[in-house]
JSON list of C-alpha atoms in Angstrom, two decimals:
[
{"chain": "W", "resi": 29, "resn": "MET", "atom": "CA", "xyz": [-46.47, -11.53, -53.22]},
{"chain": "W", "resi": 30, "resn": "ASN", "atom": "CA", "xyz": [-45.05, -10.12, -56.65]},
{"chain": "W", "resi": 31, "resn": "THR", "atom": "CA", "xyz": [-43.17, -6.99, -56.55]},
{"chain": "W", "resi": 32, "resn": "ARG", "atom": "CA", "xyz": [-44.82, -3.85, -57.82]},
{"chain": "W", "resi": 33, "resn": "GLU", "atom": "CA", "xyz": [-43.68, -0.39, -58.34]},
{"chain": "W", "resi": 34, "resn": "ALA", "atom": "CA", "xyz": [-44.74, 2.50, -56.37]},
{"chain": "W", "resi": 35, "resn": "SER", "atom": "CA", "xyz": [-47.30, 3.67, -59.21]},
{"chain": "W", "resi": 36, "resn": "PHE", "atom": "CA", "xyz": [-50.57, 3.11, -56.96]},
{"chain": "W", "resi": 37, "resn": "ARG", "atom": "CA", "xyz": [-51.18, 6.48, -56.08]},
{"chain": "W", "resi": 38, "resn": "HIS", "atom": "CA", "xyz": [-53.61, 9.05, -54.82]},
{"chain": "W", "resi": 39, "resn": "VAL", "atom": "CA", "xyz": [-54.84, 11.42, -57.22]},
{"chain": "W", "resi": 40, "resn": "THR", "atom": "CA", "xyz": [-53.01, 14.30, -55.82]},
{"chain": "W", "resi": 41, "resn": "GLY", "atom": "CA", "xyz": [-49.82, 12.05, -56.77]},
{"chain": "W", "resi": 42, "resn": "ARG", "atom": "CA", "xyz": [-48.59, 11.13, -53.10]},
{"chain": "W", "resi": 43, "resn": "ALA", "atom": "CA", "xyz": [-48.37, 7.49, -52.27]},
{"chain": "W", "resi": 44, "resn": "ALA", "atom": "CA", "xyz": [-51.60, 5.83, -51.02]},
{"chain": "W", "resi": 45, "resn": "ARG", "atom": "CA", "xyz": [-51.94, 6.11, -47.41]},
{"chain": "W", "resi": 46, "resn": "VAL", "atom": "CA", "xyz": [-53.36, 3.36, -45.19]},
{"chain": "W", "resi": 47, "resn": "LEU", "atom": "CA", "xyz": [-53.60, 2.98, -41.65]},
{"chain": "W", "resi": 48, "resn": "ILE", "atom": "CA", "xyz": [-53.57, -0.20, -40.00]},
{"chain": "W", "resi": 49, "resn": "VAL", "atom": "CA", "xyz": [-55.10, -0.76, -36.54]},
{"chain": "W", "resi": 50, "resn": "ASP", "atom": "CA", "xyz": [-54.44, -3.93, -34.55]},
{"chain": "W", "resi": 51, "resn": "ASP", "atom": "CA", "xyz": [-52.77, -4.84, -31.36]},
{"chain": "W", "resi": 52, "resn": "GLU", "atom": "CA", "xyz": [-51.35, -8.12, -32.27]},
{"chain": "W", "resi": 53, "resn": "GLU", "atom": "CA", "xyz": [-47.71, -7.18, -32.82]},
{"chain": "W", "resi": 54, "resn": "GLY", "atom": "CA", "xyz": [-46.61, -9.77, -35.57]},
{"chain": "W", "resi": 55, "resn": "LEU", "atom": "CA", "xyz": [-50.00, -9.28, -37.56]},
{"chain": "W", "resi": 56, "resn": "LEU", "atom": "CA", "xyz": [-49.31, -5.50, -37.43]},
{"chain": "W", "resi": 57, "resn": "THR", "atom": "CA", "xyz": [-45.77, -5.96, -38.69]},
{"chain": "W", "resi": 58, "resn": "SER", "atom": "CA", "xyz": [-46.79, -8.55, -41.32]},
{"chain": "W", "resi": 59, "resn": "LEU", "atom": "CA", "xyz": [-49.52, -6.12, -43.09]},
{"chain": "W", "resi": 60, "resn": "SER", "atom": "CA", "xyz": [-47.23, -3.14, -42.43]},
{"chain": "W", "resi": 61, "resn": "ALA", "atom": "CA", "xyz": [-44.31, -5.06, -44.53]},
{"chain": "W", "resi": 62, "resn": "ALA", "atom": "CA", "xyz": [-46.67, -6.20, -47.12]},
{"chain": "W", "resi": 63, "resn": "PHE", "atom": "CA", "xyz": [-48.37, -2.69, -47.42]},
{"chain": "W", "resi": 64, "resn": "THR", "atom": "CA", "xyz": [-44.90, -1.04, -47.83]},
{"chain": "W", "resi": 65, "resn": "PHE", "atom": "CA", "xyz": [-43.56, -3.45, -50.18]},
{"chain": "W", "resi": 66, "resn": "GLN", "atom": "CA", "xyz": [-46.29, -2.61, -52.81]},
{"chain": "W", "resi": 67, "resn": "GLY", "atom": "CA", "xyz": [-45.56, 1.20, -52.24]},
{"chain": "W", "resi": 68, "resn": "TRP", "atom": "CA", "xyz": [-48.01, 2.36, -50.05]},
{"chain": "W", "resi": 69, "resn": "GLN", "atom": "CA", "xyz": [-47.39, 4.79, -47.13]},
{"chain": "W", "resi": 70, "resn": "VAL", "atom": "CA", "xyz": [-48.24, 2.94, -43.68]},
{"chain": "W", "resi": 71, "resn": "LEU", "atom": "CA", "xyz": [-49.52, 4.24, -40.59]},
{"chain": "W", "resi": 72, "resn": "THR", "atom": "CA", "xyz": [-49.83, 1.91, -37.54]},
{"chain": "W", "resi": 73, "resn": "ALA", "atom": "CA", "xyz": [-51.82, 2.02, -34.08]},
{"chain": "W", "resi": 74, "resn": "THR", "atom": "CA", "xyz": [-52.54, -0.69, -31.49]},
{"chain": "W", "resi": 75, "resn": "THR", "atom": "CA", "xyz": [-55.49, 1.05, -29.69]},
{"chain": "W", "resi": 76, "resn": "GLY", "atom": "CA", "xyz": [-58.53, 2.88, -31.04]},
{"chain": "W", "resi": 77, "resn": "SER", "atom": "CA", "xyz": [-57.46, 6.30, -29.32]},
{"chain": "W", "resi": 78, "resn": "GLN", "atom": "CA", "xyz": [-54.12, 6.31, -31.50]},
{"chain": "W", "resi": 79, "resn": "ALA", "atom": "CA", "xyz": [-55.77, 5.17, -34.34]},
{"chain": "W", "resi": 80, "resn": "VAL", "atom": "CA", "xyz": [-58.30, 8.20, -34.32]},
{"chain": "W", "resi": 81, "resn": "ALA", "atom": "CA", "xyz": [-55.55, 10.87, -32.95]},
{"chain": "W", "resi": 82, "resn": "LEU", "atom": "CA", "xyz": [-53.65, 9.47, -36.45]},
{"chain": "W", "resi": 83, "resn": "ALA", "atom": "CA", "xyz": [-56.64, 9.57, -38.94]},
{"chain": "W", "resi": 84, "resn": "ARG", "atom": "CA", "xyz": [-57.25, 13.34, -37.50]},
{"chain": "W", "resi": 85, "resn": "ARG", "atom": "CA", "xyz": [-53.91, 14.17, -38.31]},
{"chain": "W", "resi": 86, "resn": "GLU", "atom": "CA", "xyz": [-52.72, 12.33, -41.25]},
{"chain": "W", "resi": 87, "resn": "SER", "atom": "CA", "xyz": [-55.82, 11.68, -43.24]},
{"chain": "W", "resi": 88, "resn": "PRO", "atom": "CA", "xyz": [-55.21, 7.99, -44.47]},
{"chain": "W", "resi": 89, "resn": "ASP", "atom": "CA", "xyz": [-56.94, 6.84, -47.52]},
{"chain": "W", "resi": 90, "resn": "VAL", "atom": "CA", "xyz": [-58.05, 3.23, -46.51]},
{"chain": "W", "resi": 91, "resn": "VAL", "atom": "CA", "xyz": [-58.07, 1.87, -42.45]},
{"chain": "W", "resi": 92, "resn": "VAL", "atom": "CA", "xyz": [-57.48, -1.73, -41.99]},
{"chain": "W", "resi": 93, "resn": "LEU", "atom": "CA", "xyz": [-59.24, -2.02, -38.50]},
{"chain": "W", "resi": 94, "resn": "ASP", "atom": "CA", "xyz": [-59.46, -4.66, -36.11]},
{"chain": "W", "resi": 95, "resn": "ILE", "atom": "CA", "xyz": [-62.47, -5.06, -34.05]},
{"chain": "W", "resi": 96, "resn": "GLY", "atom": "CA", "xyz": [-61.13, -6.31, -30.81]},
{"chain": "W", "resi": 97, "resn": "LEU", "atom": "CA", "xyz": [-59.09, -3.60, -29.36]},
{"chain": "W", "resi": 98, "resn": "PRO", "atom": "CA", "xyz": [-57.75, -3.15, -25.71]},
{"chain": "W", "resi": 99, "resn": "ASP", "atom": "CA", "xyz": [-59.28, 0.27, -25.33]},
{"chain": "W", "resi": 100, "resn": "THR", "atom": "CA", "xyz": [-62.73, -0.02, -27.15]},
{"chain": "W", "resi": 101, "resn": "ASP", "atom": "CA", "xyz": [-63.98, -1.88, -29.94]},
{"chain": "W", "resi": 102, "resn": "GLY", "atom": "CA", "xyz": [-63.67, -1.18, -33.77]},
{"chain": "W", "resi": 103, "resn": "PHE", "atom": "CA", "xyz": [-67.13, -0.04, -34.01]},
{"chain": "W", "resi": 104, "resn": "ASP", "atom": "CA", "xyz": [-66.57, 2.67, -31.94]},
{"chain": "W", "resi": 105, "resn": "VAL", "atom": "CA", "xyz": [-63.48, 3.81, -33.67]},
{"chain": "W", "resi": 106, "resn": "LEU", "atom": "CA", "xyz": [-64.99, 3.36, -37.12]},
{"chain": "W", "resi": 107, "resn": "ALA", "atom": "CA", "xyz": [-67.76, 5.78, -36.04]},
{"chain": "W", "resi": 108, "resn": "ARG", "atom": "CA", "xyz": [-65.21, 8.25, -34.66]},
{"chain": "W", "resi": 109, "resn": "ILE", "atom": "CA", "xyz": [-63.02, 7.76, -37.86]},
{"chain": "W", "resi": 110, "resn": "ARG", "atom": "CA", "xyz": [-65.85, 8.45, -39.96]},
{"chain": "W", "resi": 111, "resn": "SER", "atom": "CA", "xyz": [-67.00, 11.66, -38.16]},
{"chain": "W", "resi": 112, "resn": "ILE", "atom": "CA", "xyz": [-63.31, 12.97, -39.43]},
{"chain": "W", "resi": 113, "resn": "LEU", "atom": "CA", "xyz": [-62.92, 11.44, -42.73]},
{"chain": "W", "resi": 114, "resn": "PRO", "atom": "CA", "xyz": [-66.37, 10.14, -43.92]},
{"chain": "W", "resi": 115, "resn": "GLU", "atom": "CA", "xyz": [-64.72, 9.35, -47.44]},
{"chain": "W", "resi": 116, "resn": "ALA", "atom": "CA", "xyz": [-62.01, 7.07, -46.28]},
{"chain": "W", "resi": 117, "resn": "GLY", "atom": "CA", "xyz": [-62.09, 3.17, -47.18]},
{"chain": "W", "resi": 118, "resn": "VAL", "atom": "CA", "xyz": [-62.35, 0.80, -44.01]},
{"chain": "W", "resi": 119, "resn": "ILE", "atom": "CA", "xyz": [-61.91, -2.75, -44.01]},
{"chain": "W", "resi": 120, "resn": "PHE", "atom": "CA", "xyz": [-62.78, -4.86, -40.95]},
{"chain": "W", "resi": 121, "resn": "LEU", "atom": "CA", "xyz": [-60.37, -7.66, -39.96]},
{"chain": "W", "resi": 122, "resn": "THR", "atom": "CA", "xyz": [-61.54, -9.87, -37.25]},
{"chain": "W", "resi": 123, "resn": "ALA", "atom": "CA", "xyz": [-61.68, -13.33, -35.91]},
{"chain": "W", "resi": 124, "resn": "ARG", "atom": "CA", "xyz": [-65.79, -13.17, -35.67]},
{"chain": "W", "resi": 125, "resn": "ASP", "atom": "CA", "xyz": [-66.96, -14.75, -38.65]},
{"chain": "W", "resi": 126, "resn": "ALA", "atom": "CA", "xyz": [-70.48, -15.57, -37.93]},
{"chain": "W", "resi": 127, "resn": "LEU", "atom": "CA", "xyz": [-72.93, -13.82, -40.35]},
{"chain": "W", "resi": 128, "resn": "GLU", "atom": "CA", "xyz": [-74.53, -11.29, -37.92]},
{"chain": "W", "resi": 129, "resn": "ASP", "atom": "CA", "xyz": [-71.15, -9.94, -37.23]},
{"chain": "W", "resi": 130, "resn": "ARG", "atom": "CA", "xyz": [-70.21, -9.30, -40.92]},
{"chain": "W", "resi": 131, "resn": "VAL", "atom": "CA", "xyz": [-73.83, -7.74, -41.36]},
{"chain": "W", "resi": 132, "resn": "SER", "atom": "CA", "xyz": [-73.10, -5.49, -38.21]},
{"chain": "W", "resi": 133, "resn": "GLY", "atom": "CA", "xyz": [-69.86, -4.64, -39.72]},
{"chain": "W", "resi": 134, "resn": "ILE", "atom": "CA", "xyz": [-71.05, -3.39, -42.93]},
{"chain": "W", "resi": 135, "resn": "ARG", "atom": "CA", "xyz": [-74.28, -1.62, -41.60]},
{"chain": "W", "resi": 136, "resn": "GLN", "atom": "CA", "xyz": [-72.06, 0.45, -39.15]},
{"chain": "W", "resi": 137, "resn": "GLY", "atom": "CA", "xyz": [-70.10, 1.96, -42.03]},
{"chain": "W", "resi": 138, "resn": "ALA", "atom": "CA", "xyz": [-67.48, -0.47, -42.95]},
{"chain": "W", "resi": 139, "resn": "ASP", "atom": "CA", "xyz": [-66.51, -0.86, -46.69]},
{"chain": "W", "resi": 140, "resn": "ASP", "atom": "CA", "xyz": [-65.25, -4.56, -46.54]},
{"chain": "W", "resi": 141, "resn": "TYR", "atom": "CA", "xyz": [-64.82, -7.30, -43.62]},
{"chain": "W", "resi": 142, "resn": "LEU", "atom": "CA", "xyz": [-62.10, -10.06, -43.68]},
{"chain": "W", "resi": 143, "resn": "THR", "atom": "CA", "xyz": [-61.89, -12.59, -41.16]},
{"chain": "W", "resi": 144, "resn": "LYS", "atom": "CA", "xyz": [-59.04, -14.00, -39.67]},
{"chain": "W", "resi": 145, "resn": "PRO", "atom": "CA", "xyz": [-57.06, -16.07, -41.04]},
{"chain": "W", "resi": 146, "resn": "PHE", "atom": "CA", "xyz": [-56.60, -14.06, -44.35]},
{"chain": "W", "resi": 147, "resn": "SER", "atom": "CA", "xyz": [-54.36, -13.57, -47.21]},
{"chain": "W", "resi": 148, "resn": "LEU", "atom": "CA", "xyz": [-51.83, -10.35, -46.88]},
{"chain": "W", "resi": 149, "resn": "GLU", "atom": "CA", "xyz": [-52.34, -10.20, -50.84]},
{"chain": "W", "resi": 150, "resn": "GLU", "atom": "CA", "xyz": [-56.25, -9.98, -50.42]},
{"chain": "W", "resi": 151, "resn": "VAL", "atom": "CA", "xyz": [-56.30, -7.34, -47.66]},
{"chain": "W", "resi": 152, "resn": "ILE", "atom": "CA", "xyz": [-54.07, -5.18, -50.21]},
{"chain": "W", "resi": 153, "resn": "VAL", "atom": "CA", "xyz": [-56.22, -5.89, -53.28]},
{"chain": "W", "resi": 154, "resn": "ARG", "atom": "CA", "xyz": [-59.57, -4.92, -51.49]},
{"chain": "W", "resi": 155, "resn": "ALA", "atom": "CA", "xyz": [-57.66, -1.80, -50.05]},
{"chain": "W", "resi": 156, "resn": "GLU", "atom": "CA", "xyz": [-56.78, -0.79, -53.58]},
{"chain": "W", "resi": 157, "resn": "ALA", "atom": "CA", "xyz": [-60.49, -1.62, -54.88]},
{"chain": "W", "resi": 158, "resn": "LEU", "atom": "CA", "xyz": [-61.87, 0.87, -52.03]},
{"chain": "W", "resi": 159, "resn": "MET", "atom": "CA", "xyz": [-59.53, 3.41, -53.51]},
{"chain": "W", "resi": 160, "resn": "ARG", "atom": "CA", "xyz": [-60.55, 2.59, -57.19]},
{"chain": "W", "resi": 161, "resn": "ARG", "atom": "CA", "xyz": [-64.36, 2.64, -56.24]},
{"chain": "W", "resi": 162, "resn": "SER", "atom": "CA", "xyz": [-63.76, 6.32, -54.53]},
{"chain": "W", "resi": 163, "resn": "GLY", "atom": "CA", "xyz": [-62.48, 7.35, -57.64]},
{"chain": "W", "resi": 164, "resn": "MET", "atom": "CA", "xyz": [-59.24, 9.15, -56.02]},
{"chain": "W", "resi": 165, "resn": "VAL", "atom": "CA", "xyz": [-56.57, 7.07, -57.65]},
{"chain": "W", "resi": 166, "resn": "ALA", "atom": "CA", "xyz": [-53.75, 8.28, -59.96]},
{"chain": "W", "resi": 167, "resn": "GLN", "atom": "CA", "xyz": [-52.06, 5.16, -61.78]},
{"chain": "W", "resi": 168, "resn": "GLY", "atom": "CA", "xyz": [-49.52, 4.33, -64.28]},
{"chain": "W", "resi": 169, "resn": "GLN", "atom": "CA", "xyz": [-46.39, 6.43, -62.93]},
{"chain": "W", "resi": 170, "resn": "GLY", "atom": "CA", "xyz": [-48.32, 9.54, -62.35]},
{"chain": "W", "resi": 171, "resn": "GLU", "atom": "CA", "xyz": [-49.26, 10.60, -65.86]},
{"chain": "W", "resi": 172, "resn": "HIS", "atom": "CA", "xyz": [-53.11, 9.32, -65.26]},
{"chain": "W", "resi": 173, "resn": "LEU", "atom": "CA", "xyz": [-55.61, 11.30, -62.79]},
{"chain": "W", "resi": 174, "resn": "VAL", "atom": "CA", "xyz": [-58.55, 9.03, -62.55]},
{"chain": "W", "resi": 175, "resn": "VAL", "atom": "CA", "xyz": [-62.04, 10.38, -60.93]},
{"chain": "W", "resi": 176, "resn": "ASP", "atom": "CA", "xyz": [-64.66, 8.05, -60.82]},
{"chain": "W", "resi": 177, "resn": "ASP", "atom": "CA", "xyz": [-65.11, 7.21, -64.84]},
{"chain": "W", "resi": 178, "resn": "LEU", "atom": "CA", "xyz": [-62.97, 10.24, -65.82]},
{"chain": "W", "resi": 179, "resn": "VAL", "atom": "CA", "xyz": [-59.25, 9.88, -67.06]},
{"chain": "W", "resi": 180, "resn": "ILE", "atom": "CA", "xyz": [-56.95, 12.44, -67.49]},
{"chain": "W", "resi": 181, "resn": "ASN", "atom": "CA", "xyz": [-53.53, 11.85, -69.22]},
{"chain": "W", "resi": 182, "resn": "THR", "atom": "CA", "xyz": [-51.49, 14.63, -68.23]},
{"chain": "W", "resi": 183, "resn": "LEU", "atom": "CA", "xyz": [-48.56, 13.65, -70.71]},
{"chain": "W", "resi": 184, "resn": "THR", "atom": "CA", "xyz": [-50.58, 13.12, -73.71]},
{"chain": "W", "resi": 185, "resn": "TYR", "atom": "CA", "xyz": [-53.49, 15.55, -72.55]},
{"chain": "W", "resi": 186, "resn": "GLU", "atom": "CA", "xyz": [-56.13, 13.00, -73.36]},
{"chain": "W", "resi": 187, "resn": "VAL", "atom": "CA", "xyz": [-59.29, 13.13, -71.65]},
{"chain": "W", "resi": 188, "resn": "SER", "atom": "CA", "xyz": [-62.00, 10.34, -71.40]},
{"chain": "W", "resi": 189, "resn": "ARG", "atom": "CA", "xyz": [-65.09, 9.49, -69.46]},
{"chain": "W", "resi": 190, "resn": "ALA", "atom": "CA", "xyz": [-66.82, 6.39, -69.96]},
{"chain": "W", "resi": 191, "resn": "GLY", "atom": "CA", "xyz": [-64.28, 5.57, -72.26]},
{"chain": "W", "resi": 192, "resn": "GLU", "atom": "CA", "xyz": [-65.53, 8.34, -74.68]},
{"chain": "W", "resi": 193, "resn": "PRO", "atom": "CA", "xyz": [-62.70, 10.93, -75.68]},
{"chain": "W", "resi": 194, "resn": "ILE", "atom": "CA", "xyz": [-63.51, 14.22, -74.78]},
{"chain": "W", "resi": 195, "resn": "ARG", "atom": "CA", "xyz": [-61.97, 17.14, -76.47]},
{"chain": "W", "resi": 196, "resn": "LEU", "atom": "CA", "xyz": [-60.71, 20.10, -74.08]},
{"chain": "W", "resi": 197, "resn": "THR", "atom": "CA", "xyz": [-59.19, 23.61, -74.90]},
{"chain": "W", "resi": 198, "resn": "ALA", "atom": "CA", "xyz": [-55.83, 24.15, -73.23]},
{"chain": "W", "resi": 199, "resn": "THR", "atom": "CA", "xyz": [-57.49, 25.94, -70.35]},
{"chain": "W", "resi": 200, "resn": "GLU", "atom": "CA", "xyz": [-60.20, 23.58, -69.91]},
{"chain": "W", "resi": 201, "resn": "PHE", "atom": "CA", "xyz": [-57.48, 20.95, -69.67]},
{"chain": "W", "resi": 202, "resn": "ALA", "atom": "CA", "xyz": [-55.64, 22.71, -67.03]},
{"chain": "W", "resi": 203, "resn": "LEU", "atom": "CA", "xyz": [-58.67, 23.56, -64.78]},
{"chain": "W", "resi": 204, "resn": "ALA", "atom": "CA", "xyz": [-59.93, 19.91, -64.97]},
{"chain": "W", "resi": 205, "resn": "ARG", "atom": "CA", "xyz": [-56.21, 18.66, -64.18]},
{"chain": "W", "resi": 206, "resn": "HIS", "atom": "CA", "xyz": [-56.22, 21.25, -61.17]},
{"chain": "W", "resi": 207, "resn": "LEU", "atom": "CA", "xyz": [-59.68, 19.99, -59.75]},
{"chain": "W", "resi": 208, "resn": "ALA", "atom": "CA", "xyz": [-58.42, 16.26, -60.38]},
{"chain": "W", "resi": 209, "resn": "GLN", "atom": "CA", "xyz": [-55.11, 16.52, -58.42]},
{"chain": "W", "resi": 210, "resn": "ASN", "atom": "CA", "xyz": [-56.96, 18.21, -55.68]},
{"chain": "W", "resi": 211, "resn": "GLY", "atom": "CA", "xyz": [-59.17, 15.40, -54.89]},
{"chain": "W", "resi": 212, "resn": "ARG", "atom": "CA", "xyz": [-62.27, 16.43, -52.85]},
{"chain": "W", "resi": 213, "resn": "ARG", "atom": "CA", "xyz": [-60.50, 19.52, -51.39]},
{"chain": "W", "resi": 214, "resn": "VAL", "atom": "CA", "xyz": [-62.49, 22.63, -52.37]},
{"chain": "W", "resi": 215, "resn": "CYS", "atom": "CA", "xyz": [-60.66, 24.97, -54.53]},
{"chain": "W", "resi": 216, "resn": "SER", "atom": "CA", "xyz": [-61.34, 28.75, -54.18]},
{"chain": "W", "resi": 217, "resn": "LYS", "atom": "CA", "xyz": [-61.87, 30.94, -57.39]},
{"chain": "W", "resi": 218, "resn": "GLN", "atom": "CA", "xyz": [-58.79, 32.65, -56.70]},
{"chain": "W", "resi": 219, "resn": "GLU", "atom": "CA", "xyz": [-56.80, 29.53, -56.30]},
{"chain": "W", "resi": 220, "resn": "LEU", "atom": "CA", "xyz": [-58.26, 28.39, -59.73]},
{"chain": "W", "resi": 221, "resn": "LEU", "atom": "CA", "xyz": [-57.58, 32.02, -61.35]},
{"chain": "W", "resi": 222, "resn": "ALA", "atom": "CA", "xyz": [-53.57, 31.77, -59.82]},
{"chain": "W", "resi": 223, "resn": "ALA", "atom": "CA", "xyz": [-53.13, 28.19, -60.97]},
{"chain": "W", "resi": 224, "resn": "VAL", "atom": "CA", "xyz": [-55.00, 28.21, -64.23]},
{"chain": "W", "resi": 225, "resn": "TRP", "atom": "CA", "xyz": [-54.58, 31.79, -65.62]},
{"chain": "W", "resi": 226, "resn": "GLY", "atom": "CA", "xyz": [-51.62, 32.85, -63.47]},
{"chain": "W", "resi": 227, "resn": "GLU", "atom": "CA", "xyz": [-50.85, 35.15, -60.90]},
{"chain": "W", "resi": 228, "resn": "ASP", "atom": "CA", "xyz": [-51.05, 38.43, -63.09]},
{"chain": "W", "resi": 229, "resn": "PHE", "atom": "CA", "xyz": [-53.86, 37.88, -64.67]},
{"chain": "W", "resi": 230, "resn": "GLN", "atom": "CA", "xyz": [-56.32, 40.75, -64.75]},
{"chain": "W", "resi": 231, "resn": "GLY", "atom": "CA", "xyz": [-59.71, 38.95, -65.26]},
{"chain": "W", "resi": 232, "resn": "GLY", "atom": "CA", "xyz": [-62.13, 38.39, -62.46]},
{"chain": "W", "resi": 233, "resn": "GLU", "atom": "CA", "xyz": [-63.51, 35.57, -60.91]},
{"chain": "W", "resi": 234, "resn": "HIS", "atom": "CA", "xyz": [-66.24, 35.32, -63.53]},
{"chain": "W", "resi": 235, "resn": "VAL", "atom": "CA", "xyz": [-63.89, 33.93, -65.94]},
{"chain": "W", "resi": 236, "resn": "VAL", "atom": "CA", "xyz": [-63.46, 30.70, -63.42]},
{"chain": "W", "resi": 237, "resn": "GLU", "atom": "CA", "xyz": [-67.61, 30.52, -63.40]},
{"chain": "W", "resi": 238, "resn": "LEU", "atom": "CA", "xyz": [-67.48, 30.69, -67.32]},
{"chain": "W", "resi": 239, "resn": "TYR", "atom": "CA", "xyz": [-64.89, 27.84, -67.67]},
{"chain": "W", "resi": 240, "resn": "ILE", "atom": "CA", "xyz": [-66.46, 25.82, -64.87]},
{"chain": "W", "resi": 241, "resn": "SER", "atom": "CA", "xyz": [-69.60, 25.80, -66.89]},
{"chain": "W", "resi": 242, "resn": "TYR", "atom": "CA", "xyz": [-67.77, 24.95, -70.09]},
{"chain": "W", "resi": 243, "resn": "LEU", "atom": "CA", "xyz": [-66.42, 22.07, -68.14]},
{"chain": "W", "resi": 244, "resn": "ARG", "atom": "CA", "xyz": [-69.71, 20.82, -66.97]},
{"chain": "W", "resi": 245, "resn": "LYS", "atom": "CA", "xyz": [-71.02, 20.75, -70.26]},
{"chain": "W", "resi": 246, "resn": "LYS", "atom": "CA", "xyz": [-68.20, 18.53, -71.69]},
{"chain": "W", "resi": 247, "resn": "ILE", "atom": "CA", "xyz": [-67.36, 16.35, -68.35]},
{"chain": "W", "resi": 248, "resn": "ASP", "atom": "CA", "xyz": [-70.50, 15.84, -67.00]},
{"chain": "W", "resi": 249, "resn": "GLY", "atom": "CA", "xyz": [-72.89, 16.44, -69.94]},
{"chain": "W", "resi": 250, "resn": "SER", "atom": "CA", "xyz": [-75.68, 13.63, -69.55]},
{"chain": "W", "resi": 251, "resn": "HIS", "atom": "CA", "xyz": [-73.45, 11.97, -66.94]},
{"chain": "W", "resi": 252, "resn": "PRO", "atom": "CA", "xyz": [-73.56, 12.04, -63.01]},
{"chain": "W", "resi": 253, "resn": "ALA", "atom": "CA", "xyz": [-72.01, 15.22, -62.05]},
{"chain": "W", "resi": 254, "resn": "LEU", "atom": "CA", "xyz": [-68.36, 15.15, -61.05]},
{"chain": "W", "resi": 255, "resn": "ILE", "atom": "CA", "xyz": [-67.88, 18.93, -60.58]},
{"chain": "W", "resi": 256, "resn": "HIS", "atom": "CA", "xyz": [-69.68, 20.30, -57.72]},
{"chain": "W", "resi": 257, "resn": "THR", "atom": "CA", "xyz": [-70.16, 23.82, -56.50]},
{"chain": "W", "resi": 258, "resn": "VAL", "atom": "CA", "xyz": [-69.33, 24.58, -52.61]},
{"chain": "W", "resi": 259, "resn": "ARG", "atom": "CA", "xyz": [-71.29, 27.46, -51.86]},
{"chain": "W", "resi": 260, "resn": "GLY", "atom": "CA", "xyz": [-69.20, 30.78, -50.99]},
{"chain": "W", "resi": 261, "resn": "LEU", "atom": "CA", "xyz": [-65.99, 28.48, -51.13]},
{"chain": "W", "resi": 262, "resn": "GLY", "atom": "CA", "xyz": [-65.63, 27.41, -54.81]},
{"chain": "W", "resi": 263, "resn": "TYR", "atom": "CA", "xyz": [-65.40, 23.90, -56.62]},
{"chain": "W", "resi": 264, "resn": "THR", "atom": "CA", "xyz": [-64.57, 20.61, -56.09]},
{"chain": "W", "resi": 265, "resn": "MET", "atom": "CA", "xyz": [-64.35, 17.33, -58.04]},
{"chain": "W", "resi": 266, "resn": "ARG", "atom": "CA", "xyz": [-65.41, 14.05, -56.63]},
{"chain": "W", "resi": 267, "resn": "PRO", "atom": "CA", "xyz": [-66.93, 10.58, -57.78]},
{"chain": "W", "resi": 268, "resn": "ALA", "atom": "CA", "xyz": [-70.62, 10.99, -58.49]},
{"chain": "W", "resi": 269, "resn": "ALA", "atom": "CA", "xyz": [-71.69, 8.85, -55.66]},
{"chain": "W", "resi": 270, "resn": "GLY", "atom": "CA", "xyz": [-69.50, 10.72, -53.17]}
]
């Protein structure tokens, strides 16, 4: 496996985070080393209960999950993790290679399914693909924020969607950048006022509403919406299919 710099990151800028759940010590060690080598932050669990507790506390981006666990099965763990982190990518690892097992795994909410034995690099590539599919990846030494087909370059201030450039004012850019940096988290109007206009800004929250409408026209336009209103709470930017 080739050495890569730790440039594959969550859109917030932190390292991509993976939770590996398997009771085979050798496999757990190998997977942990492989992900760590590629710059991921790695969490490990050997039981279903440990996995659920870690998922609740650490919010991994991707879960690599064995179906056969000592205290429960992976399907139960998947359901419990999905109730906590519905957006997390989940890859089942299992010795069960029957078609019905694969179909069952996908139907019960897994995003991908690999049978043992498998290539360590393939697991990582598929985990990266899940993060890209979710739209919550920052690439290129942290200068790009990527949300679905929207790309924001924080160094050159260039913005594009589906390959088409978008011209934003400085204020619009700052607002779009803050929303993208915070992933799916809901940002309140007060937070956006402080982050974009500054703590001393005397304008009211209607200014945020106005600039959100500008962004929607320029970023969403005829595309599926990326900017969403969470009534009574604020705004969030997330992939259109999310």
